[in-house]
Coordinates of C-alpha atoms and ligand atoms in Angstrom, one line a residue:
Chain A
M1 CA 29.6 -3.2 -42.6
N2 CA 32.8 -4.5 -41.0
L3 CA 31.8 -6.4 -37.8
V4 CA 35.1 -8.1 -37.2
F5 CA 35.7 -6.0 -34.1
L6 CA 32.5 -7.5 -32.6
R7 CA 33.5 -11.0 -33.7
R8 CA 36.9 -10.6 -31.9
I9 CA 35.2 -9.6 -28.7
I10 CA 33.3 -12.9 -28.6
T11 CA 36.0 -15.1 -30.0
T12 CA 39.3 -14.0 -28.5
S13 CA 40.5 -14.5 -25.0
I14 CA 41.0 -10.8 -24.3
G15 CA 37.6 -10.0 -25.8
R16 CA 35.9 -12.6 -23.6
K17 CA 37.7 -11.2 -20.6
L18 CA 36.4 -7.7 -21.6
I19 CA 32.9 -9.1 -21.5
M20 CA 33.5 -10.5 -18.1
A21 CA 35.0 -7.3 -16.8
V22 CA 32.3 -4.9 -18.3
T23 CA 29.4 -7.1 -17.1
G24 CA 31.2 -7.5 -13.8
L25 CA 31.6 -3.8 -13.4
L26 CA 27.9 -3.1 -14.2
L27 CA 26.9 -5.9 -11.8
V28 CA 29.0 -4.2 -9.1
G29 CA 27.1 -1.0 -9.7
F30 CA 23.8 -2.9 -9.5
V31 CA 24.6 -4.8 -6.3
S32 CA 25.9 -1.6 -4.7
F33 CA 22.5 0.1 -5.4
H34 CA 20.7 -3.1 -4.2
L35 CA 22.7 -3.0 -1.0
M36 CA 21.7 0.6 -0.3
S37 CA 18.1 -0.3 -1.0
N38 CA 18.4 -3.2 1.5
L39 CA 19.7 -0.8 4.2
V40 CA 16.4 1.1 4.0
L41 CA 14.9 -2.0 5.9
L42 CA 16.6 -0.6 9.0
N43 CA 14.4 2.5 8.8
G44 CA 11.3 0.4 9.4
Q45 CA 8.2 -0.8 7.7
E46 CA 6.8 2.5 6.5
A47 CA 10.0 3.8 5.1
Y48 CA 10.8 0.5 3.3
N49 CA 7.4 -0.1 1.8
T50 CA 7.2 3.5 0.5
Y51 CA 10.7 3.1 -1.0
V52 CA 9.9 -0.2 -2.7
E53 CA 6.7 1.2 -4.1
H54 CA 8.6 4.1 -5.6
L55 CA 11.2 1.8 -7.0
T56 CA 8.7 -0.6 -8.5
G57 CA 6.7 2.3 -9.8
V58 CA 9.3 3.4 -12.3
P59 CA 8.3 3.3 -16.0
F60 CA 9.5 0.5 -18.2
L61 CA 10.3 -1.6 -15.1
L62 CA 10.0 -4.8 -17.2
F63 CA 12.7 -3.5 -19.6
I64 CA 15.0 -2.6 -16.8
E65 CA 14.5 -6.1 -15.3
L66 CA 15.1 -7.7 -18.7
G67 CA 18.3 -5.7 -19.1
L68 CA 19.4 -6.8 -15.7
L69 CA 18.6 -10.4 -16.5
S70 CA 20.7 -10.3 -19.7
L71 CA 23.5 -8.7 -17.8
F72 CA 23.5 -11.6 -15.3
L73 CA 23.1 -14.2 -18.0
T74 CA 25.9 -12.8 -20.1
H75 CA 28.2 -12.8 -17.1
I76 CA 27.3 -16.2 -16.0
L77 CA 27.3 -17.9 -19.4
M78 CA 30.5 -16.3 -20.5
G79 CA 32.0 -17.2 -17.0
I80 CA 31.1 -20.8 -17.4
Y81 CA 32.3 -21.0 -21.0
V82 CA 35.7 -19.4 -20.2
R83 CA 36.2 -21.6 -17.2
W84 CA 35.3 -24.7 -19.2
E85 CA 37.8 -23.7 -21.8
D86 CA 40.5 -23.1 -19.1
Y87 CA 39.7 -26.4 -17.6
R88 CA 40.5 -28.1 -20.9
N89 CA 43.7 -26.2 -21.5
S90 CA 45.1 -25.9 -18.0
P91 CA 48.3 -27.8 -17.1
S92 CA 47.3 -31.0 -15.4
G93 CA 48.8 -34.3 -14.2
Y94 CA 51.4 -32.8 -11.8
K95 CA 52.4 -35.2 -9.0
K96 CA 53.2 -32.1 -7.0
R97 CA 52.3 -28.5 -7.6
N98 CA 52.7 -25.5 -5.3
W99 CA 51.2 -22.1 -6.0
Q100 CA 53.8 -19.4 -5.7
G101 CA 51.9 -16.5 -4.1
G102 CA 50.2 -15.0 -7.1
R103 CA 46.8 -16.4 -6.3
T104 CA 44.6 -15.1 -3.5
I105 CA 41.8 -16.9 -1.6
G106 CA 39.4 -14.8 -3.7
S107 CA 41.0 -15.7 -7.1
A108 CA 41.4 -19.4 -6.3
T109 CA 37.8 -19.7 -5.3
M110 CA 36.2 -17.6 -8.0
L111 CA 34.3 -20.5 -9.5
Y112 CA 33.0 -21.7 -6.1
S113 CA 32.0 -18.2 -5.0
A114 CA 30.3 -17.8 -8.4
V115 CA 28.3 -21.1 -8.0
T116 CA 27.3 -20.1 -4.5
I117 CA 26.1 -16.7 -5.7
L118 CA 24.2 -18.4 -8.5
I119 CA 22.4 -20.8 -6.2
F120 CA 21.6 -17.8 -3.9
L121 CA 20.4 -15.8 -6.8
V122 CA 17.9 -18.4 -8.0
Y123 CA 16.6 -18.9 -4.5
H124 CA 16.4 -15.1 -4.0
I125 CA 14.4 -14.6 -7.2
I126 CA 12.0 -17.4 -6.5
T127 CA 11.4 -16.3 -2.9
F128 CA 11.2 -12.5 -3.4
R129 CA 10.6 -11.7 -7.0
L130 CA 8.3 -14.4 -8.2
S131 CA 6.5 -14.7 -4.9
D132 CA 3.3 -13.3 -3.5
H133 CA 3.8 -9.7 -2.4
S134 CA 0.4 -9.1 -0.9
I135 CA 1.5 -9.0 2.8
G136 CA 3.8 -6.1 1.9
F137 CA 7.5 -6.1 1.0
Y138 CA 8.7 -5.3 4.5
E139 CA 6.7 -8.1 6.1
M140 CA 7.7 -10.5 3.4
V141 CA 11.5 -9.8 3.7
T142 CA 11.7 -9.5 7.5
N143 CA 9.6 -12.7 8.0
A144 CA 12.0 -14.5 5.7
F145 CA 15.0 -13.1 7.5
R146 CA 13.7 -14.5 10.8
D147 CA 13.8 -18.0 9.3
P148 CA 17.2 -19.5 10.2
I149 CA 17.5 -21.5 7.0
F150 CA 16.6 -18.5 4.9
A151 CA 19.0 -16.4 6.8
T152 CA 21.8 -19.0 6.4
I153 CA 21.4 -18.9 2.6
Y154 CA 21.6 -15.2 2.7
V155 CA 24.7 -15.2 4.8
L156 CA 26.4 -17.7 2.5
G157 CA 25.4 -15.6 -0.5
G158 CA 26.8 -12.4 1.1
L159 CA 30.0 -14.0 2.0
A160 CA 30.4 -15.5 -1.5
M161 CA 30.0 -11.9 -2.8
V162 CA 32.8 -10.8 -0.5
L163 CA 35.1 -13.5 -1.9
H164 CA 34.0 -13.0 -5.5
L165 CA 34.6 -9.3 -5.4
S166 CA 37.9 -9.5 -3.4
H167 CA 39.4 -10.7 -6.6
G168 CA 36.9 -9.4 -9.1
V169 CA 37.1 -5.7 -8.6
Q170 CA 40.8 -5.3 -9.1
S171 CA 40.6 -7.8 -11.9
I172 CA 38.3 -5.5 -13.8
F173 CA 41.0 -2.8 -13.9
Q174 CA 43.7 -5.2 -15.0
T175 CA 41.5 -6.6 -17.7
L176 CA 40.6 -3.1 -19.0
G177 CA 44.4 -2.4 -19.2
I178 CA 44.7 -0.3 -16.1
N179 CA 47.7 -1.3 -14.1
H180 CA 50.1 1.2 -12.8
Q181 CA 52.6 1.1 -10.0
K182 CA 51.2 4.3 -8.6
Y183 CA 47.6 3.4 -8.6
T184 CA 47.3 -0.4 -8.5
P185 CA 47.9 -0.7 -4.7
F186 CA 45.0 1.7 -4.2
I187 CA 42.8 -0.2 -6.7
K188 CA 43.5 -3.4 -4.8
L189 CA 42.7 -1.7 -1.5
G190 CA 39.5 -0.2 -3.0
G191 CA 38.6 -3.6 -4.3
W192 CA 38.8 -5.1 -0.9
I193 CA 36.8 -2.3 0.6
I194 CA 34.0 -2.8 -1.9
A195 CA 34.2 -6.5 -1.3
L196 CA 34.0 -6.2 2.4
T197 CA 31.0 -3.8 2.1
M198 CA 29.2 -6.8 0.6
A199 CA 29.3 -8.4 4.0
A200 CA 26.3 -6.1 4.8
F201 CA 24.2 -8.4 2.6
A202 CA 25.0 -11.1 5.2
L203 CA 24.6 -8.9 8.2
L204 CA 21.1 -7.7 7.4
P205 CA 19.3 -11.1 7.8
L206 CA 21.4 -11.7 11.0
I207 CA 20.1 -8.4 12.5
F208 CA 16.5 -9.5 11.9
L209 CA 17.2 -13.1 12.9
F210 CA 18.5 -12.0 16.3
G211 CA 15.8 -9.3 16.6
L212 CA 18.4 -6.5 16.8
E213 CA 16.6 -4.2 14.3
S214 CA 15.3 -1.8 17.0
H215 CA 18.9 -0.8 17.8
F216 CA 19.4 0.5 14.2
M217 CA 16.1 2.1 13.8
G218 CA 16.4 5.7 12.5
M219 CA 20.2 5.4 12.3
L220 CA 20.0 5.9 8.5
H221 CA 18.2 9.1 7.7
Chain B
M1 CA 86.0 -29.0 5.2
S2 CA 82.9 -27.7 6.8
D3 CA 79.9 -30.0 7.0
I4 CA 78.1 -27.9 4.5
M5 CA 80.5 -28.8 1.7
K6 CA 80.2 -32.6 2.3
N7 CA 78.9 -34.7 -0.6
F8 CA 75.5 -36.3 -0.1
S9 CA 72.9 -38.6 -1.6
V10 CA 69.4 -37.9 -2.9
T11 CA 66.7 -39.8 -4.7
I12 CA 65.3 -38.4 -7.9
N13 CA 61.7 -39.2 -8.7
V14 CA 61.5 -38.2 -12.3
W15 CA 59.0 -38.3 -15.2
R16 CA 60.0 -40.8 -17.9
Q17 CA 58.0 -40.8 -21.2
N18 CA 59.3 -42.3 -24.4
S19 CA 57.3 -40.2 -26.8
A20 CA 54.4 -37.9 -27.1
S21 CA 52.0 -40.8 -27.5
D22 CA 53.6 -42.8 -24.6
K23 CA 51.7 -42.7 -21.3
G24 CA 54.7 -42.1 -19.1
S25 CA 55.3 -42.6 -15.4
M26 CA 57.4 -41.5 -12.5
V27 CA 60.6 -43.5 -12.0
S28 CA 63.0 -43.3 -8.9
Y29 CA 66.8 -43.2 -9.2
P30 CA 69.3 -42.8 -6.3
V31 CA 72.1 -40.3 -7.0
N32 CA 75.1 -40.7 -4.7
D33 CA 78.1 -38.5 -4.2
V34 CA 76.2 -35.3 -5.0
S35 CA 78.4 -32.2 -4.4
P36 CA 76.6 -29.1 -3.0
A37 CA 78.5 -27.1 -5.6
M38 CA 76.9 -28.9 -8.5
S39 CA 74.1 -27.3 -10.4
F40 CA 70.8 -29.2 -10.6
L41 CA 71.4 -30.0 -14.2
E42 CA 75.0 -31.2 -13.5
M43 CA 73.5 -33.6 -11.0
L44 CA 71.2 -34.9 -13.7
D45 CA 74.3 -35.2 -16.0
V46 CA 75.9 -37.4 -13.4
L47 CA 72.8 -39.5 -13.1
N48 CA 72.7 -39.8 -16.9
E49 CA 76.3 -40.9 -17.1
D50 CA 75.4 -43.6 -14.6
L51 CA 72.3 -44.6 -16.6
I52 CA 74.3 -44.9 -19.8
K53 CA 77.0 -47.0 -18.1
K54 CA 74.2 -49.3 -16.9
G55 CA 72.8 -49.6 -20.5
D56 CA 69.7 -47.6 -19.5
S57 CA 68.5 -44.7 -21.7
P58 CA 69.5 -41.3 -20.3
I59 CA 66.9 -38.8 -19.1
V60 CA 66.2 -36.3 -21.9
V61 CA 66.4 -32.8 -20.5
E62 CA 66.8 -29.6 -22.4
S63 CA 69.4 -26.9 -21.6
D64 CA 71.7 -24.7 -23.5
C65 CA 73.4 -21.7 -22.0
R66 CA 73.2 -22.9 -18.4
E67 CA 73.5 -19.3 -17.3
G68 CA 69.9 -18.2 -17.2
I69 CA 69.7 -16.3 -20.5
C70 CA 68.5 -18.7 -23.2
G71 CA 65.2 -20.0 -21.9
C72 CA 65.9 -23.6 -22.9
C73 CA 65.8 -25.2 -19.5
G74 CA 62.6 -25.6 -17.5
L75 CA 61.5 -28.2 -15.0
V76 CA 58.9 -28.4 -12.2
I77 CA 60.9 -29.5 -9.1
D78 CA 59.0 -30.6 -6.1
G79 CA 56.0 -28.8 -7.5
N80 CA 57.9 -25.5 -8.0
T81 CA 58.2 -24.1 -11.5
H82 CA 61.9 -23.6 -12.2
G83 CA 62.7 -25.0 -8.8
P84 CA 62.5 -23.5 -5.3
D85 CA 64.4 -20.2 -5.9
K86 CA 62.5 -17.1 -7.0
N87 CA 63.5 -15.2 -10.1
S88 CA 65.8 -17.9 -11.3
T89 CA 65.9 -20.6 -14.0
V90 CA 66.5 -24.3 -13.3
C91 CA 70.0 -24.1 -14.7
Q92 CA 70.8 -21.5 -11.9
L93 CA 69.6 -23.9 -9.2
H94 CA 72.4 -25.6 -7.1
M95 CA 72.4 -28.8 -5.1
R96 CA 73.3 -26.8 -2.0
R97 CA 69.5 -26.0 -1.9
F98 CA 69.0 -29.7 -1.0
K99 CA 70.1 -32.0 1.7
D100 CA 71.1 -35.6 2.3
G101 CA 68.2 -38.1 1.9
D102 CA 65.9 -35.7 0.0
V103 CA 63.5 -37.2 -2.4
I104 CA 63.2 -34.7 -5.3
T105 CA 60.3 -34.8 -7.7
V106 CA 61.2 -33.7 -11.2
E107 CA 58.5 -33.1 -13.9
P108 CA 58.3 -31.5 -17.3
W109 CA 56.2 -28.5 -18.2
R110 CA 52.7 -30.0 -18.3
V111 CA 50.9 -27.7 -20.7
K112 CA 48.4 -29.0 -23.2
S113 CA 50.0 -27.0 -26.0
F114 CA 53.5 -28.3 -25.1
P115 CA 53.5 -32.0 -26.0
V116 CA 56.3 -34.0 -24.4
I117 CA 59.0 -35.0 -26.9
K118 CA 60.7 -37.3 -24.5
D119 CA 61.0 -37.4 -20.7
L120 CA 61.5 -33.8 -19.5
A121 CA 61.8 -32.2 -22.9
V122 CA 58.7 -30.6 -24.3
D123 CA 57.8 -29.1 -27.7
R124 CA 57.4 -25.3 -27.3
S125 CA 56.7 -24.6 -30.9
A126 CA 53.4 -23.0 -29.9
M127 CA 55.4 -20.1 -28.5
E128 CA 57.3 -19.8 -31.7
N129 CA 54.1 -19.6 -33.6
I130 CA 53.0 -16.6 -31.5
M131 CA 56.3 -14.9 -32.3
Q132 CA 55.9 -15.5 -36.0
A133 CA 52.5 -13.9 -35.9
G134 CA 54.0 -10.5 -35.1
G135 CA 56.8 -10.6 -32.6
Y136 CA 59.2 -8.7 -34.9
V137 CA 59.6 -5.4 -36.7
S138 CA 59.9 -5.2 -40.5
V139 CA 63.0 -3.2 -41.5
N140 CA 64.4 -2.2 -44.8
T141 CA 67.8 -3.7 -45.4
G142 CA 70.5 -1.4 -46.7
A143 CA 72.9 0.9 -45.1
A144 CA 72.9 1.0 -41.3
P145 CA 70.8 3.9 -40.1
D146 CA 72.3 6.6 -37.9
A147 CA 72.2 5.4 -34.3
N148 CA 70.8 8.7 -33.1
A149 CA 68.2 9.2 -35.9
V150 CA 65.4 7.9 -33.7
L151 CA 65.3 9.4 -30.2
I152 CA 63.9 7.3 -27.5
N153 CA 63.3 8.5 -24.0
R154 CA 65.2 6.8 -21.3
A155 CA 62.1 5.6 -19.3
D156 CA 60.5 4.0 -22.3
A157 CA 63.8 2.3 -23.3
E158 CA 64.1 0.9 -19.7
E159 CA 60.5 -0.4 -19.7
S160 CA 61.0 -1.9 -23.1
M161 CA 64.2 -3.6 -21.9
D162 CA 62.4 -4.9 -18.9
A163 CA 59.9 -6.6 -21.2
A164 CA 62.6 -7.7 -23.5
A165 CA 64.2 -9.6 -20.7
C166 CA 61.7 -12.4 -21.3
I167 CA 63.7 -15.5 -22.4
G168 CA 60.7 -17.4 -23.7
C169 CA 61.0 -20.3 -21.3
G170 CA 57.3 -20.9 -20.8
A171 CA 57.4 -21.0 -17.0
C172 CA 54.5 -18.5 -16.9
I173 CA 52.3 -20.8 -18.9
T174 CA 53.2 -23.8 -16.8
A175 CA 52.5 -21.9 -13.6
C176 CA 49.2 -20.5 -14.8
P177 CA 46.2 -22.3 -13.3
N178 CA 44.5 -21.8 -16.7
G179 CA 47.6 -22.5 -18.9
A180 CA 47.4 -19.0 -20.3
A181 CA 50.3 -17.6 -22.3
M182 CA 49.5 -14.0 -21.5
L183 CA 52.7 -13.0 -19.7
F184 CA 54.9 -14.3 -22.5
T185 CA 52.8 -12.8 -25.3
A186 CA 52.4 -9.5 -23.3
A187 CA 56.2 -9.2 -22.9
K188 CA 56.7 -9.7 -26.6
I189 CA 54.1 -7.2 -27.5
S190 CA 55.2 -4.7 -24.9
Q191 CA 58.9 -4.6 -25.8
L192 CA 58.0 -3.4 -29.3
A193 CA 55.0 -1.2 -28.4
L194 CA 57.2 0.9 -26.2
L195 CA 59.7 1.7 -28.9
P196 CA 59.1 3.9 -32.0
Q197 CA 60.5 1.2 -34.2
G198 CA 57.6 -1.0 -33.2
H199 CA 54.9 1.6 -33.9
P200 CA 54.3 1.1 -37.7
E201 CA 53.0 -2.5 -37.1
R202 CA 51.7 -1.9 -33.6
K203 CA 48.0 -2.5 -34.2
E204 CA 48.2 -5.6 -36.4
R205 CA 50.9 -7.0 -34.1
A206 CA 48.6 -6.8 -31.1
I207 CA 45.7 -8.4 -32.9
N208 CA 47.7 -11.1 -34.7
M209 CA 49.7 -12.2 -31.7
V210 CA 46.6 -12.4 -29.5
E211 CA 44.8 -14.4 -32.1
A212 CA 47.8 -16.7 -32.6
M213 CA 48.0 -17.2 -28.9
D214 CA 44.3 -18.3 -28.8
K215 CA 44.8 -20.5 -31.8
E216 CA 47.5 -22.4 -30.1
G217 CA 45.0 -23.5 -27.4
F218 CA 46.4 -21.6 -24.5
G219 CA 43.9 -20.8 -21.7
N220 CA 42.2 -17.5 -20.8
C221 CA 43.7 -15.2 -18.2
T222 CA 41.8 -14.8 -15.0
N223 CA 44.4 -12.5 -13.4
E224 CA 45.7 -15.0 -11.0
Y225 CA 49.2 -13.5 -11.2
E226 CA 51.0 -16.8 -10.7
C227 CA 52.9 -16.1 -13.9
E228 CA 54.6 -13.1 -12.4
A229 CA 55.5 -15.0 -9.2
V230 CA 57.5 -17.7 -11.2
C231 CA 59.0 -15.7 -14.0
P232 CA 62.8 -15.9 -13.8
K233 CA 63.1 -12.5 -15.4
E234 CA 60.6 -10.7 -13.2
I235 CA 58.3 -9.8 -16.1
K236 CA 55.5 -7.8 -14.5
V237 CA 51.7 -8.4 -15.0
S238 CA 51.5 -4.7 -15.9
N239 CA 52.7 -5.9 -19.3
I240 CA 49.5 -8.0 -19.6
A241 CA 47.5 -4.8 -18.8
R242 CA 49.4 -3.1 -21.6
M243 CA 48.7 -6.0 -24.0
N244 CA 45.0 -5.8 -23.2
R245 CA 45.1 -2.0 -23.9
E246 CA 47.0 -2.6 -27.1
F247 CA 44.5 -5.2 -28.3
L248 CA 41.4 -3.3 -27.3
I249 CA 42.7 0.0 -28.8
A250 CA 43.6 -1.8 -32.0
N251 CA 40.3 -3.6 -32.1
F252 CA 38.0 -0.7 -31.4
L253 CA 39.9 2.4 -32.5
S254 CA 41.7 1.4 -35.6
N255 CA 40.5 0.0 -39.0
K256 CA 42.3 -3.3 -38.4
Ligands
HEM301 C1 25.4 -15.2 -10.5 C2 26.4 -15.9 -10.5 C3 27.8 -15.5 -11.0 C4 28.6 -16.3 -11.6 C5 28.3 -17.7 -12.1 C6 29.8 -15.6 -11.9 C7 30.9 -16.1 -12.5 C8 32.1 -15.5 -12.7 C9 33.3 -16.1 -13.3 C10 33.4 -17.5 -13.7 C11 34.2 -15.1 -13.3 C12 35.6 -15.3 -13.9 C13 36.4 -15.9 -12.9 C14 37.8 -15.3 -12.9 O1 38.1 -14.3 -13.5 O2 38.6 -15.9 -12.2 C15 33.7 -13.9 -12.8 C16 34.3 -12.8 -12.7 C17 33.8 -11.6 -12.1 N1 32.6 -11.5 -11.5 FE1 31.2 -12.9 -11.5 N2 29.7 -14.3 -11.4 C18 28.5 -14.2 -10.8 C19 28.0 -13.1 -10.2 C20 28.6 -11.9 -10.0 C21 28.1 -10.7 -9.4 C22 26.7 -10.6 -8.8 C23 29.0 -9.8 -9.5 C24 29.1 -8.3 -9.1 C25 28.5 -7.9 -8.1 C26 30.2 -10.3 -10.2 C27 31.3 -9.6 -10.5 C28 32.4 -10.2 -11.1 C29 33.6 -9.5 -11.4 C30 33.9 -8.0 -11.1 C31 34.5 -10.4 -12.1 C32 35.9 -10.1 -12.6 C33 35.9 -9.7 -14.0 C34 37.3 -9.6 -14.5 O3 38.1 -10.5 -14.2 O4 37.6 -8.7 -15.2 N3 29.9 -11.6 -10.5 N4 32.4 -14.2 -12.4
SF4_302 S1 57.5 -14.0 -19.2 FE1 59.0 -14.9 -17.8 S2 58.2 -17.0 -17.4 FE2 57.1 -16.3 -19.2 S3 58.3 -17.0 -21.0 FE3 59.1 -15.0 -20.5 S4 60.8 -15.3 -19.1 FE4 59.6 -17.2 -19.1
FES303 S1 69.8 -23.4 -20.0 FE1 69.7 -21.3 -20.8 S2 68.3 -20.4 -19.3 FE2 68.7 -22.3 -18.4

């Protein structure tokens, strides 16, 4: 068996980028689905609780969750490794250095947005996944959203997602070798649209914090 | 004579380092009687004449063609790779871009894989090693082949020529926040991948050059696109996408 093609994916720079891009793409798929699920909150207690019961009732849930966990872990650990390597190799010691317009706010803050998402993620899993669900999902989530500190962490997490994906989405395409003068402008635009959609993660807690949920009730049917 | 053509004085704040193992530091020198028509390198020549007369050692700075085609020169001036002008090498920079009293910071390429030889000259052998790993085509020597024996469509030839414009200066690596050599390597892989002459060795070239690039200790690309912004030859990052494609296809779809 010749496994050199697998070894190259782990040991070469382009291979590692491929891992970042593929896990990133799958994570974009996951968070998009997660966001749609969150929006069901706006349809009220009954709708949300029924929805979550369906969702958590799927067979092999544990395997799906483990798959998701390994997806996150691969992305995070490879991200940290690649960045550590870059940190060692990057040009340093300049007395003066100006960026020339290639970088964007999103790309220059990739590591900071990543760390923010990571902190958010750990907090999110502790408070919602490993917590006591007995009062009902809707109650648990909306009570949490009405807590200003909790809401703040969510808003920061959501905004970090906007930043991370403002660079990340178009970056996936470039890494996978898709760059074309006809399509790249649309890919970049699409990347921003997906990124800005992530602001909804930040908006939901604010809606509940300020008690505005009744205005949205029934809007999403 | 118009005011614009008057000679002026500047202060050069330049990196001095005796050898790769020396720590190095910034040293300031006044340069008087600078003509706006001088190139930046000519201004350094004038300063060096002065230093030699004073018994000081001249600032070592690399250049060859001084017309933007050889890739020898390369400095970071006031924090700008290849100086303040876009799409231009340092040798094409003129003193008319500066004014009287300017303090100009001059630094070498500070890339980990480019050790300083002396002052502003760095050792770019790492780029040569990438080339040696596959940046060529193997041809049979013998009688010259008929020029029209291999037909190449115009668009491919143009795209290949665009990639072949890379002069191997290393600015893209210097400018990259990660010290990645992707734009350079991508240009060298692309110029051959686009031509039929490059096809027989296409797959091993992609793999070997990428592996050589990693071996030299260059960073990983995070698609910051700073390389494209500083490249004097306007090499596009679409070449990096092509290199990724070449590498992934060679890795997954061939028996290499
Ligand atoms: C949980 C914490 C996370 C960490 C620590 C993390 C870390 C990183 C790092 C270090 C990079 C590479 C930086 C760069 O290319 O400049 C990256 C890229 C990326 N991340 Fe994340 N990330 C996290 C979460 C996420 C999530 C939740 C998503 C998707 C919704 C995501 C999507 C992406 C994408 C699409 C890329 C670009 C991949 C590419 O360049 O091809 N990341 N991430
Ligand atoms: S790609 Fe541009 S910046 Fe990089 S080595 Fe070639 S000419 Fe210089
Ligand atoms: S000296 Fe040849 S490109 Fe500048």
